[in-house]
Coordinates of C-alpha atoms in Angstrom, one line a residue:
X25 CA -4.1 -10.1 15.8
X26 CA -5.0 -7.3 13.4
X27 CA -5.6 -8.0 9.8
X28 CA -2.9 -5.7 7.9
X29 CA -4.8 -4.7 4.7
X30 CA -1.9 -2.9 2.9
X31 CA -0.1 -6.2 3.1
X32 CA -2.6 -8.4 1.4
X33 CA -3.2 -5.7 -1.3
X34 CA 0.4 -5.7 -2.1
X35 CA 0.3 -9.2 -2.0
X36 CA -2.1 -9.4 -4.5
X37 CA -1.3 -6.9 -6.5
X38 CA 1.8 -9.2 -6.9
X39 CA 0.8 -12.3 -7.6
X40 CA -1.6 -11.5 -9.9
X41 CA 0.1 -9.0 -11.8
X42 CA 2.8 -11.8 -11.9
X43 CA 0.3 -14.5 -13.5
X44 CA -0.9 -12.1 -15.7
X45 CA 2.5 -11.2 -16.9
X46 CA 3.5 -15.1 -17.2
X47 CA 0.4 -15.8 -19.3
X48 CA 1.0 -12.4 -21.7
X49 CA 5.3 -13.8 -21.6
X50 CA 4.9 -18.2 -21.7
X51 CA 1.2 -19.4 -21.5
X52 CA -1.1 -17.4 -24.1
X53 CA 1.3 -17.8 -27.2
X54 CA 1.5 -21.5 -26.8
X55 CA -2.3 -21.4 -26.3
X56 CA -2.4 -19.8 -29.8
X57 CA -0.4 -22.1 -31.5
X58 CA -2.9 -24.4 -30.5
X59 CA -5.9 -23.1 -32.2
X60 CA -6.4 -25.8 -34.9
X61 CA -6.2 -28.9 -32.4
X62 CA -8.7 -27.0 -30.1
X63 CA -11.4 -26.9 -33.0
X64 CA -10.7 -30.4 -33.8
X65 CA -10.7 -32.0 -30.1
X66 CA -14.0 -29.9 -28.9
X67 CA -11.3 -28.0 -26.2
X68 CA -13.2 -24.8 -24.5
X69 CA -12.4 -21.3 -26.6
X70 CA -12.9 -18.3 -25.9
X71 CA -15.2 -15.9 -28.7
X72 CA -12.3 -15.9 -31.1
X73 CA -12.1 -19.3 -31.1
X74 CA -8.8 -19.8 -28.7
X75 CA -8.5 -21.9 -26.0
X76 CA -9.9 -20.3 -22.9
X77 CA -6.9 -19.5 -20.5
X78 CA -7.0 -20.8 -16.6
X79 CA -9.2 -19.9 -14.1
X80 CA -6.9 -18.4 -12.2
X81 CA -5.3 -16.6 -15.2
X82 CA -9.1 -15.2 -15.9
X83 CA -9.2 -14.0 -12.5
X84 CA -5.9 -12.5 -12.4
X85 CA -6.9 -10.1 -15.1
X86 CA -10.1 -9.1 -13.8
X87 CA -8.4 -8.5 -9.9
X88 CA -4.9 -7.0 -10.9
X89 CA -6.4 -3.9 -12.0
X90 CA -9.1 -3.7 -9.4
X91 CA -6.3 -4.0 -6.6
X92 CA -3.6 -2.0 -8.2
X93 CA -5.9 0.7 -8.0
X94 CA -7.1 0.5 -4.5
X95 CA -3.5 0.0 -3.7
X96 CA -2.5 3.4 -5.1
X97 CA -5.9 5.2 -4.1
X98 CA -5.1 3.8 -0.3
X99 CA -1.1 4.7 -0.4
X100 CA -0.8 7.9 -2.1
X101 CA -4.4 9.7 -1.9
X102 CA -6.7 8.7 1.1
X103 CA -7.7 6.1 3.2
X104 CA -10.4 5.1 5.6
X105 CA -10.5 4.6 9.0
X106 CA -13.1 3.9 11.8
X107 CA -13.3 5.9 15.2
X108 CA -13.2 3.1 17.8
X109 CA -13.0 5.5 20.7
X110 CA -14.1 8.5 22.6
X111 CA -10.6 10.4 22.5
X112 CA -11.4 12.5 20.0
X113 CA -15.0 13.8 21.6
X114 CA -16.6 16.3 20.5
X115 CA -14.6 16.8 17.0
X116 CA -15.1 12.9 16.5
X117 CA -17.8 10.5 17.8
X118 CA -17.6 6.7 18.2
X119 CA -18.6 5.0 15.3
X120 CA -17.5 7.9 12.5
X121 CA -15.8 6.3 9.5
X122 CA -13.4 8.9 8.2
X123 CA -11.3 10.1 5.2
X124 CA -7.4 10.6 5.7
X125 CA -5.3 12.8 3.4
X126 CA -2.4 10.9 2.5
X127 CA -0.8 13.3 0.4
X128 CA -0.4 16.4 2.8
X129 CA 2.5 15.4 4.3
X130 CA 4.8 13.1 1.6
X131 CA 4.3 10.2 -0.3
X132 CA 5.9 7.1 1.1
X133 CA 5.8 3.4 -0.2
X134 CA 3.4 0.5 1.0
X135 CA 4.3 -1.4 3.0
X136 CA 8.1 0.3 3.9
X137 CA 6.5 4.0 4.4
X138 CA 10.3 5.2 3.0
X139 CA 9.7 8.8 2.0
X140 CA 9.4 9.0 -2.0
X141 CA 8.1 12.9 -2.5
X142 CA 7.9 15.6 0.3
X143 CA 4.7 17.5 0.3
X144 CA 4.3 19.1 3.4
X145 CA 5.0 19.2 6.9
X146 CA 1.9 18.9 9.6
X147 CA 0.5 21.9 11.3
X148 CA 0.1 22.8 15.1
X149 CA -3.8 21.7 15.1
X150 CA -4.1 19.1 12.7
X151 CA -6.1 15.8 13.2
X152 CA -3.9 13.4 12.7
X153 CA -3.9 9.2 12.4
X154 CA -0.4 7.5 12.7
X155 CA 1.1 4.6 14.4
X156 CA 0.8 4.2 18.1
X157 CA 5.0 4.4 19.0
X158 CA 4.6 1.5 20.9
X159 CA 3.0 -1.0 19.0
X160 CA 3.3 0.5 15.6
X161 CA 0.5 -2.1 14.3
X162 CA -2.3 -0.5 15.9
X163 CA -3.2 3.1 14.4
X164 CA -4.1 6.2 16.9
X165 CA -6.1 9.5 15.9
X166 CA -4.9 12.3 17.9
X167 CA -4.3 16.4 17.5
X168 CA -0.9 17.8 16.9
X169 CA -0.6 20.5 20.1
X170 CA 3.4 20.8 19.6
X171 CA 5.8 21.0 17.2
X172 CA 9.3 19.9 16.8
X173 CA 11.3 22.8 19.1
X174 CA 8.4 24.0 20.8
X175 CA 7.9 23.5 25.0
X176 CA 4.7 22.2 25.9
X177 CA 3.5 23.0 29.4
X178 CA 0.0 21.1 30.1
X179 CA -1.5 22.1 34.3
X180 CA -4.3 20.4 35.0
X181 CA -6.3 21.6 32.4
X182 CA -4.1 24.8 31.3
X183 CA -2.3 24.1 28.2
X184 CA 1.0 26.5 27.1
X185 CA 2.9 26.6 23.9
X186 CA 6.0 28.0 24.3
X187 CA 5.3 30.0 27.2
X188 CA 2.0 31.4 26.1
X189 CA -1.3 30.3 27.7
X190 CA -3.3 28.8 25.5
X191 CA -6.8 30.6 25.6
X192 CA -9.9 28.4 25.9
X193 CA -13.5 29.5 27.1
X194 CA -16.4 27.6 28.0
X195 CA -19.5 27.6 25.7
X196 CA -21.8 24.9 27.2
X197 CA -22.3 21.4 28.7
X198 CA -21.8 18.2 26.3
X199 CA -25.4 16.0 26.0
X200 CA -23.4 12.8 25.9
X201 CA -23.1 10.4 23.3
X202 CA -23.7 7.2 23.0
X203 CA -26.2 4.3 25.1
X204 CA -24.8 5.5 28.3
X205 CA -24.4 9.2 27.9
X206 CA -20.6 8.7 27.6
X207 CA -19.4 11.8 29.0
X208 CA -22.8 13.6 29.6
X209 CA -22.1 16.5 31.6
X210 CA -18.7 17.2 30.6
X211 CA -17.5 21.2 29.7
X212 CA -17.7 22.0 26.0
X213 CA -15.1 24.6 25.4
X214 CA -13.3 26.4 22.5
X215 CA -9.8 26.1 22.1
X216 CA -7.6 28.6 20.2
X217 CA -4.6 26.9 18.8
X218 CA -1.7 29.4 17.5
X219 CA -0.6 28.0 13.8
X220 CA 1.9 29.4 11.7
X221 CA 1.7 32.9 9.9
X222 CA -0.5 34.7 13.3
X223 CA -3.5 32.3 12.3
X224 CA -5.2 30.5 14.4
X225 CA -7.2 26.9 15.0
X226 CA -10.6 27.2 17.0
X227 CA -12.1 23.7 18.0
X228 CA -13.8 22.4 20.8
X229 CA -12.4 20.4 23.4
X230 CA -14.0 18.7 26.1
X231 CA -13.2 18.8 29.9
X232 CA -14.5 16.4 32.6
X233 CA -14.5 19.1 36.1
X234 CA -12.8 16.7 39.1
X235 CA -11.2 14.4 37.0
X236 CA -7.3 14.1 37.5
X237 CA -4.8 15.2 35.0
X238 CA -1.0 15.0 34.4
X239 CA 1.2 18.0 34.9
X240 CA 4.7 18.4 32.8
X241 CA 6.8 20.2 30.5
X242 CA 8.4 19.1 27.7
X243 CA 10.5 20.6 24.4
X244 CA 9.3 18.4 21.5
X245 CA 12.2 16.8 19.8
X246 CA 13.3 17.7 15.9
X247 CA 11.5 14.8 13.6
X248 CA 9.1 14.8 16.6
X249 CA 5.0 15.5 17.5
X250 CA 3.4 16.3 20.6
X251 CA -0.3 15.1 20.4
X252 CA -3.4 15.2 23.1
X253 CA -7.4 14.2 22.3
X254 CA -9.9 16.7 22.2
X255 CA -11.5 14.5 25.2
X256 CA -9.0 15.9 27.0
X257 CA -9.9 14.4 30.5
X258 CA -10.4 10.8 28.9
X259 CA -7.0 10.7 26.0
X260 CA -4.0 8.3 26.3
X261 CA -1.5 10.7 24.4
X262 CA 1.7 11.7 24.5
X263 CA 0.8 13.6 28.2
X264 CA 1.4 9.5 28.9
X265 CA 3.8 7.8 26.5
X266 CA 5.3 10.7 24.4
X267 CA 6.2 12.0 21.3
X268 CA 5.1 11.1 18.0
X269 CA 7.9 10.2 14.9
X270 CA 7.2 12.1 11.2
X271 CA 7.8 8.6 10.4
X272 CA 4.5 7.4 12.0
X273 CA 2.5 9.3 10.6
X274 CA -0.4 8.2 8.4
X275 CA -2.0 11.2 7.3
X276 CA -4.0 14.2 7.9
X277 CA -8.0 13.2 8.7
X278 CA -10.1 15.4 7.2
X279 CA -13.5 14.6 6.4
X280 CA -16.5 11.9 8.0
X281 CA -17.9 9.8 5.4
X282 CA -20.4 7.4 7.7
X283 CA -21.0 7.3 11.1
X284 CA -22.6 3.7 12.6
X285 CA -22.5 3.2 16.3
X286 CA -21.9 -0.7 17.0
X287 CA -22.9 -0.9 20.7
X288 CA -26.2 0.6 19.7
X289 CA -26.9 -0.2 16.0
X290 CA -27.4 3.4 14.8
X291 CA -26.6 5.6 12.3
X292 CA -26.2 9.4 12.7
X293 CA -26.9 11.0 9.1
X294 CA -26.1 14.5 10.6
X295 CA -22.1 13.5 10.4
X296 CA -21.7 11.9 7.1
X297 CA -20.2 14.8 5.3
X298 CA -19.1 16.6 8.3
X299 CA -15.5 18.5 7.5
X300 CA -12.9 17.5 10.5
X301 CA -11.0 20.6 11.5

């Protein structure tokens, strides 16, 4: 069962704003009006000489603010995530921590994710985090290869966008990461992704030589994303289970903040800091 954090934060942010906003309304006047029998009968006050308020009352002060803000921060400007696989490989590494942009492409509510302000719209090579279409409580990192209209052709490792080969070229053999060289040996190469405007997206993308593929064409639906991994021979994307929703989508990554493999124990300083592109 995963722990949903935006809930709880909204959840508190609830109940304690509420407590706070009963005590301002019911509790602290009558509190004042006891002033004078609090002096007399030795009750607890505060530096001004009034009766201290609840515990929880005290609490609810000091959290409401604290959680409205992380509330906000996490809804409408960025929020963190942790790699957990190798899908990503070589843009992303097990164990990075990242940064999402939740601004780029609308602001949408907690909890409902109803469109409030449009923004933006995502881009043909954009790193993106959204929920998995078939169990929308787990999220999924991918990178947006087609967009709504466009026919996605994808050959073994050949990739077309509307027709047009997709150039790559090959510029070296991955180390491995991880305890077990996960995916030592694999092909490094460079994609070139075609974006809008004649500019284009160069990344690198990893291929496994041998390893079977799927084959297909598809024409991405309107309101719709085609995604793949940049572990291209090692991805469960839409190759497998399809398009991608606008309404699933979390945000743009774009920046590693902390990198700590678990099944080692290590931390890689060379990719906190490290732009996602």
């Amino acid at each position: 069962m995963n722990f949903d954090l935006e809930f709880a934060l909204v959840i508190g942010v609830f109940l304690t704003g509420a407590i706070w906003l009963l005590d301002v309304i019911l509790w602290a006047p009558k509190r004042r009006d006891l002033v004078s029998e609090a002096a007399q009968e030795g009750v607890d006050t505060d530096k001004k000489g009034r009766p201290r308020a609840p515990w929880f009352v005290e609490y609810s002060r000091s959290f409401f603010p604290i959680l409205l803000i992380v509330l906000l921060l996490r809804s409408f400007v960025a929020e963190p995530f942790r790699i957990p696989s190798g899908s990503m490989m070589p843009s992303l590494l097990i164990g990075d921590f990242i940064l999402v942009n939740k601004f780029d492409y609308g602001l949408r509510l907690p909890l409902t994710h109803t469109d409030i302000m449009p923004t933006g719209k995502p881009q043909r090579g954009d790193v993106v985090v959204f929920r998995y279409p078939r169990n929308p409580s787990v999220d999924y990192i991918k990178r947006i290869i087609g967009l709504p209209g466009d026919t996605i052709t994808y050959n073994g490792n050949k990739l077309y966008i509307n027709g047009k080969l997709v150039s790559t070229k090959i510029i070296g053999h991955f180390k491995g990461e991880g305890p077990k060289h996960f995916m030592g040996g694999a092909l490094v190469e460079q994609e070139t992704l075609p974006r809008r405007n004649g500019t284009v997206l160069k990344h690198k993308i990893l291929i496994m030589p041998g390893m079977p593929v799927p084959s297909g064409t598809v024409v991405v639906p309107k309101g719709e994303y085609f995604v793949m991994g940049d572990n291209r021979d090692d991805s469960n994307d839409s190759r497998y289970w399809g398009f991608v929703p606008q309404k699933n989508l979390v945000g743009r990554a774009f920046l590693v903040w902390f990198n700590w493999d678990f099944q080692d124990g290590e931390m890689d300083f060379h990719r906190i800091g490290k732009r996602i592109n």
